[in-house]
């Protein structure tokens, strides 16, 4: 096989305790999946889950113990952090029942769904797609993936993000409106999930802006921290 130019390299994420890396396929994100965040965005927190996508090359891998860097993006004056639990799919499937969902999960990681909030808001107002607010370059920092068997009770894990040491978002995965298994059931009814798919499961309340020079530290209990500086 030859190509008219070199194809892009496969995006991949390190796996804790393994030499092999996790190759990224699609990056799904769940919107408004914590009630208090839905309310702060002006909604009730009671709607069915909905989804958007980021391109795989929006992923910014940050190794354990390291501090990653993302540029302050163009076109925005309101660049927001959203701390999220990320689910890594190891076995694909469609119409997966919530009761069977864990069999499809390879592992978990800490992610940040970085958002150009002003552009997202403008698109919402105009009824247009969110891509420019959500799916831009460097918008999906992620830490190493921990295999599911090595993770404790992820469904009750605390998650948080600090900015320059100050608390911004703090909640627990237990407060997901649609938990991980239910999210996989909904998502796999709409798309056939494939190995390598990532799911950013949604963010709790407390989303706020960062500026150049800020250091974000995202945590989900039981997973390696995610440290990202805004350049
Ligand atoms: Mn999000």
Short mmCIF file of C-alpha atoms and ligand atoms in Angstrom, two decimals:
data_model
loop_
_atom_site.label_atom_id
_atom_site.label_comp_id
_atom_site.label_asym_id
_atom_site.label_seq_id
_atom_site.Cartn_x
_atom_site.Cartn_y
_atom_site.Cartn_z
CA UNK A 1 0.00 0.00 0.00
CA UNK A 2 1.25 3.44 -0.81
CA UNK A 3 -0.28 6.81 0.00
CA UNK A 4 -0.11 10.22 -1.63
CA UNK A 5 1.44 11.46 1.62
CA UNK A 6 2.45 9.83 4.90
CA UNK A 7 -0.63 8.93 6.97
CA UNK A 8 -0.74 10.37 10.49
CA UNK A 9 0.67 8.20 13.27
CA UNK A 10 -1.78 6.31 15.49
CA UNK A 11 -2.57 8.27 18.64
CA UNK A 12 -1.90 6.10 21.70
CA UNK A 13 -2.00 6.34 25.49
CA UNK A 14 0.41 4.57 27.89
CA UNK A 15 -1.00 1.76 30.02
CA UNK A 16 0.13 1.47 33.64
CA UNK A 17 2.19 -1.71 34.13
CA UNK A 18 2.31 -2.60 30.45
CA UNK A 19 4.85 -1.94 27.71
CA UNK A 20 2.07 -1.94 25.09
CA UNK A 21 0.13 1.28 24.55
CA UNK A 22 -3.62 1.77 24.06
CA UNK A 23 -4.32 2.87 20.46
CA UNK A 24 -7.03 5.52 20.32
CA UNK A 25 -9.94 5.12 17.90
CA UNK A 26 -12.88 7.50 18.54
CA UNK A 27 -13.20 9.97 21.43
CA UNK A 28 -16.78 10.20 22.69
CA UNK A 29 -17.86 12.75 25.27
CA UNK A 30 -21.05 12.80 27.33
CA UNK A 31 -22.79 16.15 27.80
CA UNK A 32 -24.34 17.31 31.11
CA UNK A 33 -23.93 14.05 33.00
CA UNK A 34 -23.79 15.53 36.54
CA UNK A 35 -26.94 17.24 37.81
CA UNK A 36 -25.25 20.26 39.42
CA UNK A 37 -23.21 20.93 36.26
CA UNK A 38 -26.34 20.65 34.08
CA UNK A 39 -27.99 23.21 36.38
CA UNK A 40 -25.03 25.60 36.24
CA UNK A 41 -25.33 25.43 32.42
CA UNK A 42 -29.04 26.31 32.67
CA UNK A 43 -30.65 22.86 32.36
CA UNK A 44 -32.61 20.58 34.69
CA UNK A 45 -30.19 17.65 34.93
CA UNK A 46 -32.90 15.16 34.02
CA UNK A 47 -32.52 14.68 30.27
CA UNK A 48 -31.27 11.46 28.59
CA UNK A 49 -27.52 11.37 27.91
CA UNK A 50 -26.27 13.00 24.72
CA UNK A 51 -22.92 12.76 23.02
CA UNK A 52 -20.37 14.66 21.01
CA UNK A 53 -17.01 13.64 19.57
CA UNK A 54 -13.48 14.95 19.51
CA UNK A 55 -10.96 13.81 16.90
CA UNK A 56 -8.38 11.33 18.19
CA UNK A 57 -5.64 13.85 17.46
CA UNK A 58 -7.16 16.23 20.02
CA UNK A 59 -5.68 13.87 22.65
CA UNK A 60 -2.70 15.22 24.59
CA UNK A 61 -0.97 12.39 26.45
CA UNK A 62 0.61 13.26 29.80
CA UNK A 63 2.80 10.57 31.34
CA UNK A 64 2.58 9.71 35.04
CA UNK A 65 4.60 12.14 37.14
CA UNK A 66 5.05 14.57 34.28
CA UNK A 67 3.41 17.92 33.57
CA UNK A 68 1.94 18.27 30.11
CA UNK A 69 1.45 21.50 28.24
CA UNK A 70 -1.36 22.76 26.03
CA UNK A 71 -1.42 26.04 24.16
CA UNK A 72 -4.04 28.66 25.02
CA UNK A 73 -6.34 28.10 22.03
CA UNK A 74 -7.21 30.63 19.36
CA UNK A 75 -10.57 32.44 19.05
CA UNK A 76 -11.59 32.22 22.72
CA UNK A 77 -11.62 34.49 25.76
CA UNK A 78 -13.23 31.88 28.03
CA UNK A 79 -11.20 28.64 28.08
CA UNK A 80 -12.73 26.18 30.58
CA UNK A 81 -11.54 23.04 32.35
CA UNK A 82 -13.86 20.03 32.74
CA UNK A 83 -12.44 17.23 34.88
CA UNK A 84 -13.75 13.83 33.75
CA UNK A 85 -13.37 10.11 34.30
CA UNK A 86 -12.38 8.54 30.97
CA UNK A 87 -13.43 4.98 30.11
CA UNK A 88 -11.24 3.08 27.63
CA UNK A 89 -13.09 0.47 25.55
CA UNK A 90 -11.16 -2.77 24.95
CA UNK A 91 -13.87 -4.90 23.37
CA UNK A 92 -16.34 -3.45 20.91
CA UNK A 93 -20.03 -4.14 20.56
CA UNK A 94 -23.44 -2.71 19.77
CA UNK A 95 -26.58 -2.67 21.88
CA UNK A 96 -24.53 -3.54 24.95
CA UNK A 97 -26.72 -3.91 28.05
CA UNK A 98 -25.61 -2.04 31.16
CA UNK A 99 -25.30 -5.36 32.98
CA UNK A 100 -22.68 -6.50 30.43
CA UNK A 101 -20.84 -3.18 30.08
CA UNK A 102 -17.87 -3.93 32.32
CA UNK A 103 -16.78 -6.75 29.98
CA UNK A 104 -16.14 -4.14 27.30
CA UNK A 105 -14.01 -1.84 29.47
CA UNK A 106 -10.23 -2.07 29.15
CA UNK A 107 -9.45 0.54 31.79
CA UNK A 108 -9.82 4.06 33.12
CA UNK A 109 -7.92 7.34 33.01
CA UNK A 110 -8.20 10.94 34.14
CA UNK A 111 -9.14 13.38 31.39
CA UNK A 112 -9.83 17.06 30.86
CA UNK A 113 -12.52 18.03 28.35
CA UNK A 114 -11.12 21.49 27.57
CA UNK A 115 -13.77 23.81 26.19
CA UNK A 116 -13.88 27.15 24.40
CA UNK A 117 -16.99 28.06 26.42
CA UNK A 118 -17.75 31.31 24.63
CA UNK A 119 -17.73 29.60 21.23
CA UNK A 120 -19.76 26.63 22.52
CA UNK A 121 -22.31 29.08 23.95
CA UNK A 122 -22.57 30.95 20.66
CA UNK A 123 -23.10 27.67 18.76
CA UNK A 124 -25.79 26.58 21.23
CA UNK A 125 -27.58 29.89 20.79
CA UNK A 126 -27.52 29.52 17.02
CA UNK A 127 -28.43 25.81 17.07
CA UNK A 128 -25.15 24.90 15.38
CA UNK A 129 -22.73 22.02 16.09
CA UNK A 130 -20.40 22.37 19.09
CA UNK A 131 -17.24 21.32 17.20
CA UNK A 132 -15.54 24.70 17.38
CA UNK A 133 -16.15 24.88 21.13
CA UNK A 134 -15.22 21.31 21.96
CA UNK A 135 -13.31 19.45 19.25
CA UNK A 136 -10.33 21.73 18.67
CA UNK A 137 -6.63 20.82 18.72
CA UNK A 138 -5.15 19.85 22.13
CA UNK A 139 -8.64 19.84 23.71
CA UNK A 140 -8.43 16.37 25.29
CA UNK A 141 -5.55 15.94 27.77
CA UNK A 142 -5.43 12.44 29.29
CA UNK A 143 -3.26 10.59 31.82
CA UNK A 144 -2.13 6.95 31.65
CA UNK A 145 -4.81 4.25 31.43
CA UNK A 146 -5.07 1.87 34.39
CA UNK A 147 -6.38 -1.60 33.46
CA UNK A 148 -9.83 -2.12 34.97
CA UNK A 149 -8.74 -5.12 37.06
CA UNK A 150 -6.27 -2.86 38.93
CA UNK A 151 -8.85 -0.16 39.66
CA UNK A 152 -10.95 -0.33 42.83
CA UNK A 153 -14.49 0.99 43.08
CA UNK A 154 -14.41 3.50 40.22
CA UNK A 155 -18.14 4.16 40.49
CA UNK A 156 -17.63 5.80 43.88
CA UNK A 157 -14.28 7.49 43.19
CA UNK A 158 -13.82 11.14 44.09
CA UNK A 159 -12.80 13.40 41.22
CA UNK A 160 -11.42 16.91 41.41
CA UNK A 161 -9.36 19.54 39.69
CA UNK A 162 -7.26 22.29 41.21
CA UNK A 163 -5.86 25.31 39.39
CA UNK A 164 -2.61 26.70 40.83
CA UNK A 165 -3.41 24.72 43.98
CA UNK A 166 -6.89 26.22 44.46
CA UNK A 167 -9.94 23.94 44.44
CA UNK A 168 -12.19 24.33 41.38
CA UNK A 169 -14.23 21.15 40.83
CA UNK A 170 -14.74 18.42 43.42
CA UNK A 171 -17.33 15.65 43.28
CA UNK A 172 -17.67 11.89 43.03
CA UNK A 173 -18.28 9.53 40.12
CA UNK A 174 -21.25 8.29 42.15
CA UNK A 175 -23.06 11.51 41.15
CA UNK A 176 -23.07 10.69 37.43
CA UNK A 177 -26.67 10.96 36.19
CA UNK A 178 -25.99 8.11 33.75
CA UNK A 179 -23.34 5.87 35.30
CA UNK A 180 -20.56 4.24 33.29
CA UNK A 181 -22.56 1.09 32.47
CA UNK A 182 -25.69 3.03 31.49
CA UNK A 183 -23.62 5.40 29.36
CA UNK A 184 -22.15 2.43 27.47
CA UNK A 185 -25.67 1.05 26.95
CA UNK A 186 -26.89 4.36 25.46
CA UNK A 187 -23.73 4.97 23.43
CA UNK A 188 -23.62 1.46 21.96
CA UNK A 189 -27.24 1.77 20.84
CA UNK A 190 -26.23 4.72 18.67
CA UNK A 191 -22.77 3.56 17.52
CA UNK A 192 -21.12 0.16 17.41
CA UNK A 193 -18.33 0.64 19.92
CA UNK A 194 -14.88 -0.38 18.78
CA UNK A 195 -11.67 -1.28 20.62
CA UNK A 196 -9.71 1.90 21.23
CA UNK A 197 -12.74 4.11 21.75
CA UNK A 198 -12.50 6.50 24.69
CA UNK A 199 -15.49 7.89 26.57
CA UNK A 200 -15.15 11.17 28.49
CA UNK A 201 -18.03 10.57 30.88
CA UNK A 202 -18.96 14.15 31.80
CA UNK A 203 -17.98 16.80 34.32
CA UNK A 204 -19.35 17.89 37.68
CA UNK A 205 -20.16 21.48 38.67
CA UNK A 206 -17.49 24.15 39.09
CA UNK A 207 -16.27 24.54 35.52
CA UNK A 208 -14.30 27.77 35.17
CA UNK A 209 -11.73 29.56 33.07
CA UNK A 210 -7.98 29.09 32.94
CA UNK A 211 -5.43 31.48 31.49
CA UNK A 212 -1.87 31.18 30.23
CA UNK A 213 0.49 30.05 32.97
CA UNK A 214 -2.16 28.17 34.98
CA UNK A 215 -1.40 24.65 36.22
CA UNK A 216 -4.34 22.25 36.36
CA UNK A 217 -4.09 19.08 38.44
CA UNK A 218 -6.91 16.64 37.73
CA UNK A 219 -7.54 13.67 40.00
CA UNK A 220 -9.78 10.63 40.10
CA UNK A 221 -9.17 8.50 43.19
CA UNK A 222 -7.23 5.36 42.28
CA UNK A 223 -5.82 6.71 39.00
CA UNK A 224 -2.60 8.66 38.27
CA UNK A 225 -3.03 12.44 38.52
CA UNK A 226 -3.20 14.51 35.34
CA UNK A 227 -1.02 17.64 35.46
CA UNK A 228 -1.41 20.11 32.61
CA UNK A 229 -0.04 23.61 32.21
CA UNK A 230 -1.65 26.17 29.90
CA UNK A 231 1.19 27.66 27.85
MN1 LIG B 1 -17.39 17.49 29.24
#
